[in-house]
Amino acid sequence: MIDTLSLLPTFLLICLIALLRYISYHAPLTSSRKLTSPLYDPTHTKPWNFGHSKSYLNLSLWTSSFNGIPRSILNRLNIKIARRLKIWYNIGVGLGLLGLVVSLIGAVWSTVGVWKDVWAELEVHASLLPPAAGPAVDGTASDAAATLVKRAVMDDSGQGGLTAAAAVAGVTKTWGASNNLQPLIPGLTMPWSHLPTLVLALVINQLIHEIGHAISAALDDIQPARFNLSLNTGLPSMMVSFPSTVDDLDPNAKMRLAASGPYHNLLTWGILWLLAASGLGSVFWSDRSAEGRVVQEVHWLSPLYSHLHPGDLLVHLDDVPLSRSIISAPDPWMEYLTSTRIGDEGRGWCMDKNSFLALPHTPCHDPVSPTGQRSAEGELPFVSTYGVSKGEERCLSPHPILDIQSTICPCPDSRWVCVRPSAKESVLRIGLRRAGGASKEGQDEVILWDGRREEVLQAVKIRDQGARGWGGGVRWGEVFFGYISTIALSLFFFNLLPLPYTDGSQLLASLAQWRSTTGSSPSSRPASARSLQATLTRAPPKSPGYTTALVEAGAGGGAEGPSIKLYREYELDSDDEDEEAMVGAGEYSGGAGSGTRERTKEETWKRRLRISVQWCTMAVMTCWAVGWAMIFLLRSS
């Protein structure tokens, strides 16, 4: 399964990159590209161009070969379908506005929840501090201390620390069972083996997101300027850049363009949810409840992670079988792990009586260890259950006696004695058959768990179905589509947060413009201000690999006219542009007087409100990130 998790997504990611490269070399050239490429940027003759920052922390690979693809797709559709697409994307505007509100509320709720978890972690750390020195009153203090160090070990400095078996309960509960929004960070909140699958799911979702922006722009006759693949401080990202003509769109079109990317992510999540709800995936699974329970997932921080793997069949716990002939019958897995009974007390293991009585007496821990640490041999107390030696306890190594199947007591020969682990010890025998027939035929493997049963229940997820055919591929597909669904919904809400460089900020700005422009008539602006003459020039690159095309505008094409970028990143939002727009509005209105001042005031408070919302959102997300950083530090200690 580990090889499948690593190799299969890596292979598919390479195939996706090869497909994009093939399309870039065979994509149809548009007329605009044919005219402009030889004039201002000879590098456009290459399908892909590379750029980087001075520190090489931000790497960019961009191409203009995909510019004509959205228009080509729409040209293959008739006019009616194109109009219906515009209506379809208008629905996305409403869902985008709703998602913006929900994302803001969710960000505040998640931040409050994270800091509640921080407080809970601080309380846990405070409870683990050593008690103050002092005499015990009625033995209560000494008893509490003995309970705390029951499973502690002493290091060279004399400090106590929890063993892995004792600490796994807190690990699996605190690292993987948070009720709040949890970041996906390899090595912290997810295993490293899932990293290739996560990257593949992220790239596909980002590609779907940017396709939404490109198609929505094509509905308004806006063609992308270039397609960017970036690596920002190790994080992959994609971006579609549009020409400056996108600023001339009406607010409705701008909102449609801003919401189209998140809308595509929401549709992706919805389609996957419908497929899962329809039960279509059941064709890849078969019912194995009559044999036992199938391991679905093991928490990657649990000690069981290296011993149990997805697809393994669990057949028994101690002497309790996990098979169910009727699905509606009580779940033996849940029932046994949440109970206090010790398997079938009428079963045990037969061994020579004299050999058993010759073993060391209990207690089995190291006599020089005041904390009750087990001896180096890991011996456990075993008790005789039948005969004249009934009740005798001796220290015995659990291997290999507990690795074999138990038998019904008493033993058939009086020279043998039936023994089993003492009921005082929390030792759990987990019988399993390896996935793919790795176990020997007719022989089950046994894993011994020393700890609380609830920890196993928290760390291991089980199911009744086993994968058909190529089990590793089927289980990887389940993990992959799970990441696709999670990331799609996350990108929908995150991109709608009114943060700088996000679609939510653009949506909020376009919404403010929509309010102010619906009441204004086109005649309020002059039909012509001054003639524009476009001159293509090369600007000095800011860093190697970057080239910016400029259009110099002015009366007669003079050098004094302002320079305007031929294209700009759609996600970027400038407050200076808003100020220029307000000044322009004042100039166009001429002697409108009080009406102009009112519109200027309206634009001013809207801009300030938008900036305030952005800053508040940034503060909330910063608190959320700081809270998770504190949780990671506290839990790692």
XYZ file of C-alpha atoms in Angstrom:
637
model
C 0.000 0.000 0.000
C 2.879 2.364 0.790
C 4.408 1.753 -2.653
C 1.024 2.385 -4.260
C 0.559 5.614 -2.290
C 3.950 6.854 -3.492
C 4.393 5.494 -7.003
C 0.896 5.715 -8.493
C 0.235 9.434 -7.796
C 3.780 10.309 -8.865
C 3.248 8.511 -12.173
C -0.121 10.218 -12.707
C 1.370 13.632 -11.893
C 4.103 13.079 -14.500
C 1.433 12.067 -17.031
C -0.534 15.258 -16.267
C 2.561 17.416 -16.800
C 3.299 15.591 -20.077
C -0.301 16.173 -21.205
C -0.080 19.917 -20.494
C 3.190 20.081 -22.401
C 1.673 18.245 -25.370
C -1.342 20.570 -25.424
C 0.915 23.640 -25.272
C 2.745 22.513 -28.403
C -0.429 21.602 -30.305
C -2.858 24.254 -29.031
C -4.458 26.467 -31.726
C -2.812 29.870 -32.108
C -5.098 32.875 -31.850
C -4.881 35.887 -34.073
C -3.812 38.155 -31.245
C -0.897 35.945 -30.403
C 0.214 35.725 -34.019
C 0.280 39.522 -34.273
C 1.827 40.457 -30.977
C 4.322 37.691 -30.267
C 7.009 38.699 -32.782
C 6.615 42.398 -31.896
C 7.193 42.759 -28.203
C 8.483 39.443 -26.840
C 10.480 36.981 -28.939
C 10.324 34.460 -26.070
C 6.679 33.866 -26.991
C 7.963 31.636 -29.775
C 8.742 29.163 -26.983
C 5.676 27.430 -25.528
C 6.963 27.716 -21.955
C 8.931 30.511 -20.306
C 10.673 30.401 -16.944
C 11.012 33.127 -14.341
C 12.160 33.403 -10.747
C 12.674 35.865 -7.950
C 16.099 37.010 -6.811
C 16.105 34.570 -3.894
C 14.746 31.719 -6.044
C 12.004 31.179 -3.449
C 9.337 31.910 -6.064
C 9.593 30.032 -9.347
C 7.224 30.632 -12.240
C 6.590 28.715 -15.448
C 4.180 30.433 -17.809
C 2.823 30.013 -21.299
C 0.417 31.758 -23.659
C -0.255 28.603 -25.649
C -3.513 27.966 -23.817
C -4.976 31.423 -24.507
C -7.213 30.336 -27.361
C -8.527 27.128 -25.789
C -11.500 28.662 -23.848
C -12.677 30.522 -26.952
C -12.262 27.355 -29.035
C -14.439 25.457 -26.567
C -17.198 28.064 -26.740
C -16.994 28.216 -30.542
C -17.886 24.540 -30.683
C -21.095 25.299 -28.779
C -24.103 27.047 -30.257
C -25.274 30.444 -29.086
C -28.088 29.065 -26.925
C -25.737 26.869 -24.931
C -23.313 29.778 -24.500
C -26.141 31.942 -23.124
C -27.177 29.165 -20.771
C -23.588 28.923 -19.586
C -23.681 32.590 -18.666
C -26.877 31.996 -16.676
C -25.200 28.990 -15.052
C -22.255 31.129 -13.986
C -24.651 33.795 -12.706
C -25.910 31.169 -10.275
C -22.287 30.825 -9.188
C -22.282 34.521 -8.262
C -25.080 33.947 -5.769
C -23.363 30.885 -4.352
C -20.112 32.854 -4.223
C -21.677 35.647 -2.177
C -23.215 33.065 0.142
C -19.872 31.278 0.390
C -18.149 34.576 1.240
C -20.450 35.078 4.227
C -20.161 31.446 5.331
C -16.370 31.512 4.998
C -16.139 34.613 7.200
C -18.346 33.039 9.879
C -16.450 29.766 9.579
C -13.086 31.513 9.941
C -14.186 33.189 13.177
C -15.720 29.952 14.508
C -12.618 27.930 13.632
C -10.288 30.473 15.233
C -12.290 30.423 18.463
C -12.254 26.626 18.430
C -8.497 26.474 17.848
C -7.813 28.698 20.840
C -10.122 26.524 22.944
C -7.916 23.601 21.946
C -4.850 25.639 22.937
C -6.371 26.177 26.378
C -7.169 22.469 26.664
C -3.558 21.613 25.762
C -2.293 24.001 28.412
C -4.520 22.286 30.977
C -3.133 18.887 29.944
C 0.422 20.149 30.343
C -0.441 21.619 33.735
C -1.918 18.293 34.884
C 1.279 16.455 33.893
C 3.503 18.682 36.000
C 5.012 16.874 39.038
C 3.070 17.523 42.263
C 4.570 19.790 44.861
C 6.671 18.081 47.494
C 4.884 17.488 50.782
C 3.525 14.807 53.079
C 0.696 12.637 51.813
C -2.639 13.043 53.547
C -4.434 9.728 54.055
C -2.460 8.325 51.156
C -4.369 10.322 48.533
C -1.352 12.152 47.168
C 0.780 9.047 47.004
C -2.009 7.084 45.313
C -2.464 9.780 42.676
C 1.261 9.850 42.008
C 1.322 6.067 41.668
C -1.508 6.258 39.121
C 0.303 8.855 37.045
C 3.566 6.918 36.876
C 2.062 3.481 36.389
C 3.270 3.456 32.781
C 6.144 5.900 33.091
C 9.817 5.233 32.508
C 12.763 6.934 34.147
C 15.468 8.415 31.967
C 19.070 9.056 32.932
C 18.218 12.344 34.576
C 15.569 10.775 36.784
C 12.688 12.493 34.980
C 9.575 10.477 34.228
C 8.088 10.212 30.745
C 5.086 8.451 29.242
C 5.716 5.325 27.193
C 4.385 5.089 23.654
C 1.608 2.736 24.682
C 0.425 5.080 27.401
C 0.773 8.253 25.361
C -0.934 7.011 22.200
C -4.378 7.775 23.621
C -3.569 11.454 23.886
C -1.692 11.423 20.573
C -4.477 9.909 18.506
C -7.102 12.025 20.207
C -5.352 15.382 20.059
C -3.535 15.163 16.730
C -6.230 13.573 14.634
C -9.593 14.121 16.256
C -9.887 17.887 16.326
C -13.366 19.241 15.694
C -11.985 22.408 14.112
C -10.620 23.283 10.708
C -7.306 21.408 10.525
C -4.502 22.203 8.058
C -3.072 19.380 5.946
C 0.645 19.422 6.778
C 2.753 16.327 5.984
C 4.547 15.121 9.077
C 2.221 17.002 11.432
C -1.404 16.274 10.550
C -0.953 13.635 7.841
C 1.654 10.976 6.993
C 4.459 11.724 4.551
C 3.345 8.781 2.407
C 0.232 10.777 1.433
C 2.229 13.742 0.103
C 2.288 12.684 -3.621
C -1.462 12.029 -3.507
C -2.070 15.397 -1.828
C 0.009 17.255 -4.443
C -1.812 15.530 -7.310
C -5.221 16.358 -5.807
C -4.163 19.983 -5.210
C -2.878 20.447 -8.780
C -6.055 18.993 -10.315
C -8.285 21.208 -8.154
C -6.287 24.312 -9.016
C -6.492 23.429 -12.704
C -10.275 23.076 -12.437
C -10.386 26.414 -10.593
C -8.455 28.321 -13.260
C -10.435 26.718 -16.092
C -13.522 28.239 -14.496
C -11.998 31.739 -14.640
C -10.887 31.261 -18.253
C -14.268 30.021 -19.536
C -16.170 32.735 -17.662
C -13.913 35.394 -19.193
C -14.397 33.887 -22.662
C -18.172 34.359 -22.276
C -17.461 38.119 -22.161
C -14.982 37.991 -25.067
C -11.976 38.293 -22.746
C -9.045 36.104 -23.703
C -6.420 35.097 -21.103
C -2.986 36.672 -21.422
C -1.051 33.729 -20.030
C -1.251 30.680 -17.807
C 1.130 30.473 -14.825
C 2.462 27.494 -12.894
C 4.210 28.756 -9.772
C 6.112 27.309 -6.860
C 5.940 29.795 -4.000
C 8.204 28.756 -1.112
C 7.536 25.113 -1.966
C 3.754 25.419 -2.438
C 2.432 24.737 -5.960
C -0.106 27.174 -7.362
C -1.724 28.134 -10.668
C -2.974 31.446 -11.980
C -4.599 32.791 -15.136
C -3.651 36.344 -16.123
C -6.046 38.532 -18.085
C -5.460 41.675 -20.168
C -6.258 45.090 -18.763
C -9.522 45.099 -20.714
C -10.994 43.059 -17.857
C -11.328 46.363 -15.973
C -13.820 47.573 -18.596
C -16.306 44.824 -17.764
C -19.497 45.738 -15.967
C -19.736 44.745 -12.269
C -21.987 41.769 -13.045
C -19.381 40.310 -15.379
C -16.620 41.000 -12.854
C -18.525 39.193 -10.115
C -19.175 36.305 -12.497
C -15.484 36.166 -13.337
C -14.435 36.283 -9.678
C -16.882 33.600 -8.538
C -16.353 31.201 -11.449
C -13.197 29.594 -10.051
C -14.609 28.770 -6.596
C -17.852 27.762 -8.322
C -15.982 25.083 -10.267
C -14.480 23.784 -7.019
C -17.930 23.619 -5.443
C -19.279 21.726 -8.463
C -16.372 19.273 -8.184
C -17.184 18.615 -4.537
C -20.894 18.270 -5.320
C -20.309 15.754 -8.129
C -18.057 13.615 -5.940
C -20.585 13.767 -3.106
C -23.384 12.638 -5.417
C -21.263 9.769 -6.739
C -20.474 8.655 -3.195
C -24.126 8.922 -2.142
C -25.286 6.947 -5.179
C -23.306 3.888 -4.074
C -21.552 3.622 -7.433
C -18.258 2.882 -5.721
C -19.669 -0.310 -4.191
C -18.734 -2.202 -7.365
C -15.096 -2.000 -6.243
C -15.789 -3.535 -2.814
C -17.021 -6.908 -1.538
C -18.605 -7.792 1.808
C -16.247 -9.651 4.173
C -18.191 -9.290 7.410
C -18.617 -13.078 7.600
C -14.809 -13.394 7.932
C -14.006 -10.434 10.180
C -13.458 -6.690 9.942
C -11.269 -4.975 7.345
C -8.799 -2.256 8.377
C -9.701 0.993 6.634
C -7.194 3.366 8.207
C -4.691 3.439 11.070
C -3.740 6.722 12.694
C -0.246 7.458 11.508
C 1.022 8.479 14.976
C -0.171 5.282 16.630
C 2.314 2.458 17.379
C -0.094 0.213 15.472
C 0.597 2.136 12.239
C 3.659 0.018 11.436
C 1.883 -3.256 12.256
C -1.613 -2.853 10.786
C -2.155 -1.795 7.187
C -5.284 -0.864 5.220
C -6.832 -4.001 3.792
C -5.733 -6.349 6.594
C -8.539 -8.589 7.869
C -9.006 -8.582 11.656
C -10.407 -11.959 12.722
C -10.450 -11.848 16.529
C -9.743 -9.787 19.653
C -8.380 -12.062 22.356
C -10.724 -15.058 21.938
C -13.697 -13.079 20.616
C -14.327 -13.573 16.856
C -15.062 -10.457 14.830
C -17.110 -12.172 12.132
C -20.814 -11.368 11.801
C -23.273 -13.588 9.965
C -25.951 -10.894 10.194
C -25.111 -7.243 9.512
C -27.716 -6.042 12.020
C -26.058 -8.062 14.817
C -24.137 -6.155 17.527
C -20.702 -5.043 16.440
C -18.182 -7.260 18.306
C -15.363 -4.789 17.609
C -17.072 -1.871 19.314
C -18.679 -4.011 21.991
C -15.462 -5.668 23.150
C -13.167 -2.628 23.000
C -15.579 -0.598 25.114
C -16.152 -3.352 27.698
C -14.075 -4.633 30.623
C -14.503 -8.385 30.092
C -11.410 -10.490 29.399
C -12.250 -12.604 26.394
C -13.286 -16.214 27.054
C -12.018 -17.078 30.528
C -12.573 -20.758 29.769
C -9.691 -20.767 27.288
C -5.945 -20.592 27.768
C -2.598 -22.158 26.834
C -1.269 -25.491 28.048
C 2.332 -25.780 29.244
C 4.325 -28.118 31.440
C 3.384 -27.694 35.098
C 6.912 -28.031 36.464
C 8.269 -25.571 33.905
C 5.595 -23.052 34.837
C 6.160 -23.340 38.592
C 9.907 -22.934 38.056
C 9.428 -19.483 36.494
C 10.109 -16.291 38.526
C 7.401 -15.105 40.864
C 5.497 -11.892 40.376
C 5.828 -8.883 40.271
C 7.469 -8.943 36.854
C 8.747 -5.343 36.716
C 12.339 -4.359 37.301
C 12.883 -4.451 41.103
C 15.247 -1.470 40.971
C 12.737 0.684 39.108
C 10.423 2.605 41.453
C 8.053 3.334 38.552
C 7.073 -0.226 37.800
C 8.878 -0.453 34.463
C 8.779 -3.900 32.878
C 11.916 -5.981 32.870
C 14.113 -5.981 29.794
C 12.604 -9.318 28.727
C 9.090 -7.817 28.700
C 7.658 -10.569 30.881
C 3.993 -10.604 31.883
C 2.297 -12.200 34.902
C 0.501 -15.430 33.913
C -1.935 -17.218 36.203
C -2.878 -20.900 36.382
C -6.649 -21.388 35.950
C -7.204 -25.098 36.778
C -5.890 -27.897 39.005
C -3.999 -27.871 42.271
C -1.858 -24.978 41.046
C -4.875 -22.790 40.346
C -4.201 -19.151 41.203
C -0.401 -19.462 40.997
C 1.198 -16.500 39.197
C 4.508 -16.556 37.392
C 6.397 -14.210 35.078
C 6.427 -15.464 31.502
C 7.427 -13.927 28.168
C 4.326 -13.357 26.010
C 6.146 -14.647 22.951
C 5.654 -17.167 21.522
C 2.890 -18.512 23.763
C 0.379 -15.776 22.911
C 1.219 -15.971 19.206
C -0.577 -19.302 18.865
C -4.273 -20.131 19.062
C -5.694 -20.653 22.563
C -7.325 -23.918 23.582
C -10.216 -24.951 25.812
C -9.230 -25.489 29.444
C -8.504 -27.714 31.333
C -5.607 -29.419 29.616
C -6.088 -33.130 28.751
C -2.978 -34.249 30.727
C -2.412 -33.633 34.449
C 1.252 -32.943 33.745
C 0.170 -29.783 31.957
C -1.341 -26.644 33.403
C -3.658 -24.162 31.640
C -2.395 -20.592 31.966
C -3.488 -17.201 30.691
C -2.344 -13.579 31.266
C -3.386 -12.067 34.560
C -6.604 -10.047 34.425
C -4.701 -7.140 35.986
C -2.709 -6.682 32.777
C -4.251 -4.773 29.862
C -2.857 -6.983 27.103
C -4.955 -7.311 23.960
C -4.389 -9.997 21.336
C -5.324 -8.833 17.818
C -5.556 -11.648 15.282
C -5.323 -10.747 11.605
C -4.775 -11.975 8.065
C -2.603 -9.854 5.838
C -4.009 -8.219 2.722
C -3.029 -9.824 -0.549
C -2.462 -13.261 1.005
C 0.739 -12.238 2.809
C -0.152 -14.441 5.800
C 0.512 -18.155 5.625
C -2.507 -20.168 4.585
C -4.566 -21.298 7.566
C -2.407 -19.334 10.017
C -3.365 -15.965 11.505
C -0.845 -13.451 12.762
C -1.169 -12.050 16.271
C -0.304 -8.530 17.440
C -0.012 -7.912 21.176
C -1.185 -4.519 22.390
C -0.166 -3.390 25.858
C -2.428 -0.519 26.818
C -6.008 0.630 27.086
C -8.474 -0.827 24.617
C -9.988 2.577 23.915
C -6.699 3.580 22.334
C -7.099 0.854 19.710
C -10.651 2.007 19.051
C -9.420 5.569 18.495
C -6.437 4.652 16.324
C -7.971 2.018 14.008
C -10.901 2.534 11.634
C -12.543 -0.607 10.294
C -15.173 -1.530 7.727
C -17.097 -4.574 6.505
C -15.978 -4.305 2.866
C -12.722 -5.414 1.305
C -11.319 -4.186 -2.007
C -11.866 -6.240 -5.142
C -9.114 -6.996 -7.630
C -6.134 -4.672 -7.237
C -6.644 -3.827 -3.577
C -3.841 -1.282 -3.381
C -5.173 0.668 -6.362
C -8.748 0.644 -5.073
C -7.686 1.845 -1.631
C -5.481 4.546 -3.165
C -8.424 5.720 -5.258
C -10.468 6.097 -2.086
C -7.714 8.192 -0.485
C -7.238 10.250 -3.652
C -10.898 11.129 -4.173
C -11.140 11.900 -0.471
C -8.377 14.485 -0.874
C -9.972 15.796 -4.096
C -13.274 16.355 -2.294
C -11.658 17.925 0.790
C -9.400 20.274 -1.170
C -12.202 21.285 -3.572
C -14.448 22.397 -0.709
C -11.490 24.042 1.058
C -10.536 26.020 -2.057
C -14.149 27.153 -2.468
C -14.306 28.685 0.992
C -10.688 29.863 1.251
C -10.707 31.659 -2.111
C -13.906 33.447 -1.122
C -12.324 34.908 2.004
C -11.780 38.653 1.394
C -8.005 38.407 1.624
C -5.498 40.084 -0.717
C -4.973 38.154 -3.972
C -8.111 36.018 -3.483
C -11.343 35.853 -5.453
C -13.299 36.955 -2.400
C -11.590 40.346 -2.425
C -12.427 40.798 -6.126
C -16.005 39.693 -5.526
C -16.418 42.188 -2.694
C -14.950 45.033 -4.772
C -17.160 44.205 -7.754
C -20.200 44.068 -5.493
C -19.461 47.619 -4.296
C -19.097 48.795 -7.898
C -22.358 47.095 -8.853
C -24.230 49.135 -6.249
C -22.781 52.446 -7.403
C -22.989 51.880 -11.147
C -26.544 50.584 -11.356
C -27.880 54.078 -10.719
C -25.552 55.847 -13.117
C -26.268 56.236 -16.802
C -23.714 55.709 -19.521
C -24.176 59.332 -20.626
C -22.595 60.562 -17.414
C -19.208 59.782 -18.900
C -17.897 61.546 -22.016
C -18.003 59.631 -25.257
C -14.325 60.302 -25.910
C -11.628 61.639 -23.664
C -8.529 61.536 -25.794
C -7.238 59.380 -28.588
C -5.119 56.393 -27.595
C -2.206 55.146 -29.613
C -0.774 51.770 -28.630
C 2.972 51.354 -28.858
C 4.517 48.036 -27.872
C 7.775 48.443 -25.972
C 9.893 46.309 -23.679
C 10.202 47.264 -20.028
C 13.378 46.506 -18.069
C 12.832 43.149 -16.360
C 12.704 43.155 -12.587
C 14.337 39.780 -12.404
C 15.803 37.277 -14.898
C 13.122 35.569 -16.883
C 10.394 38.192 -16.479
C 9.344 40.462 -19.366
C 6.543 43.017 -19.150
C 4.782 44.430 -22.183
C 3.692 48.054 -21.899
C 1.191 50.137 -23.807
C 2.010 53.817 -23.813
C -1.122 55.921 -24.031
C -1.221 59.626 -24.672
C -2.306 62.315 -27.055
C -0.568 61.330 -30.247
C 1.371 58.542 -28.564
C 3.778 60.856 -26.774
C 6.210 59.612 -24.167
C 4.472 61.655 -21.457
C 1.388 59.419 -21.405
C 0.943 56.966 -18.554
C 2.261 53.423 -19.050
C -0.346 50.678 -18.620
C 0.326 46.961 -18.299
C -0.975 45.017 -21.261
C -1.965 42.248 -18.898
C -2.309 41.962 -15.154
C -2.893 39.185 -12.637
C -6.624 38.966 -12.114
C -6.249 38.211 -8.426
C -4.334 41.412 -7.714
C -6.417 44.290 -6.425
C -5.121 47.852 -6.122
C -6.623 50.543 -3.974
C -4.879 53.153 -6.133
C -7.039 52.068 -9.043
C -10.120 52.766 -6.955
C -8.844 56.234 -6.130
C -8.131 56.945 -9.805
C -11.613 55.722 -10.673
C -13.139 58.141 -8.156
C -11.101 61.031 -9.504
C -12.153 60.106 -13.009
C -15.768 60.022 -11.905
C -15.417 63.562 -10.622
C -13.866 64.760 -13.861
C -16.521 63.106 -15.994
C -19.376 64.582 -13.998
C -18.255 68.103 -14.778
C -20.534 70.520 -12.962
C -22.695 67.915 -11.331
C -21.774 69.495 -7.967
C -23.394 67.832 -4.973
C -24.209 64.613 -6.893
C -20.531 64.113 -7.635
C -19.544 64.725 -4.023
C -22.152 62.258 -2.823
C -20.903 59.581 -5.197
C -17.334 60.310 -4.139
C -18.276 59.927 -0.469
C -20.128 56.735 -1.253
C -17.105 55.305 -3.055
C -14.827 56.398 -0.222
C -16.709 54.662 2.573
C -17.193 51.555 0.432
C -13.469 51.374 -0.213
C -12.724 51.868 3.481
C -15.271 49.210 4.421
C -13.711 46.753 1.982
C -10.228 47.439 3.301
C -11.472 47.054 6.881
C -13.047 43.697 6.066
C -9.794 42.552 4.454
C -7.724 43.595 7.461
C -10.138 41.946 9.900
C -10.067 38.742 7.875
C -6.273 38.802 7.802
C -6.230 39.264 11.586
C -8.614 36.326 12.095
C -6.612 34.013 9.835
C -3.374 35.093 11.525
C -4.858 34.189 14.910
C -5.950 30.839 13.480
C -2.447 30.112 12.164
C -0.790 31.201 15.430
C -3.208 29.009 17.381
C -2.320 25.944 15.333
C 1.380 26.751 15.692
C 0.983 26.783 19.484
C -0.952 23.498 19.362
C 1.836 21.877 17.352
C 4.462 23.116 19.798
C 2.496 21.967 22.852
C 1.692 18.551 21.419
C 5.233 17.954 20.219
C 6.460 18.511 23.780
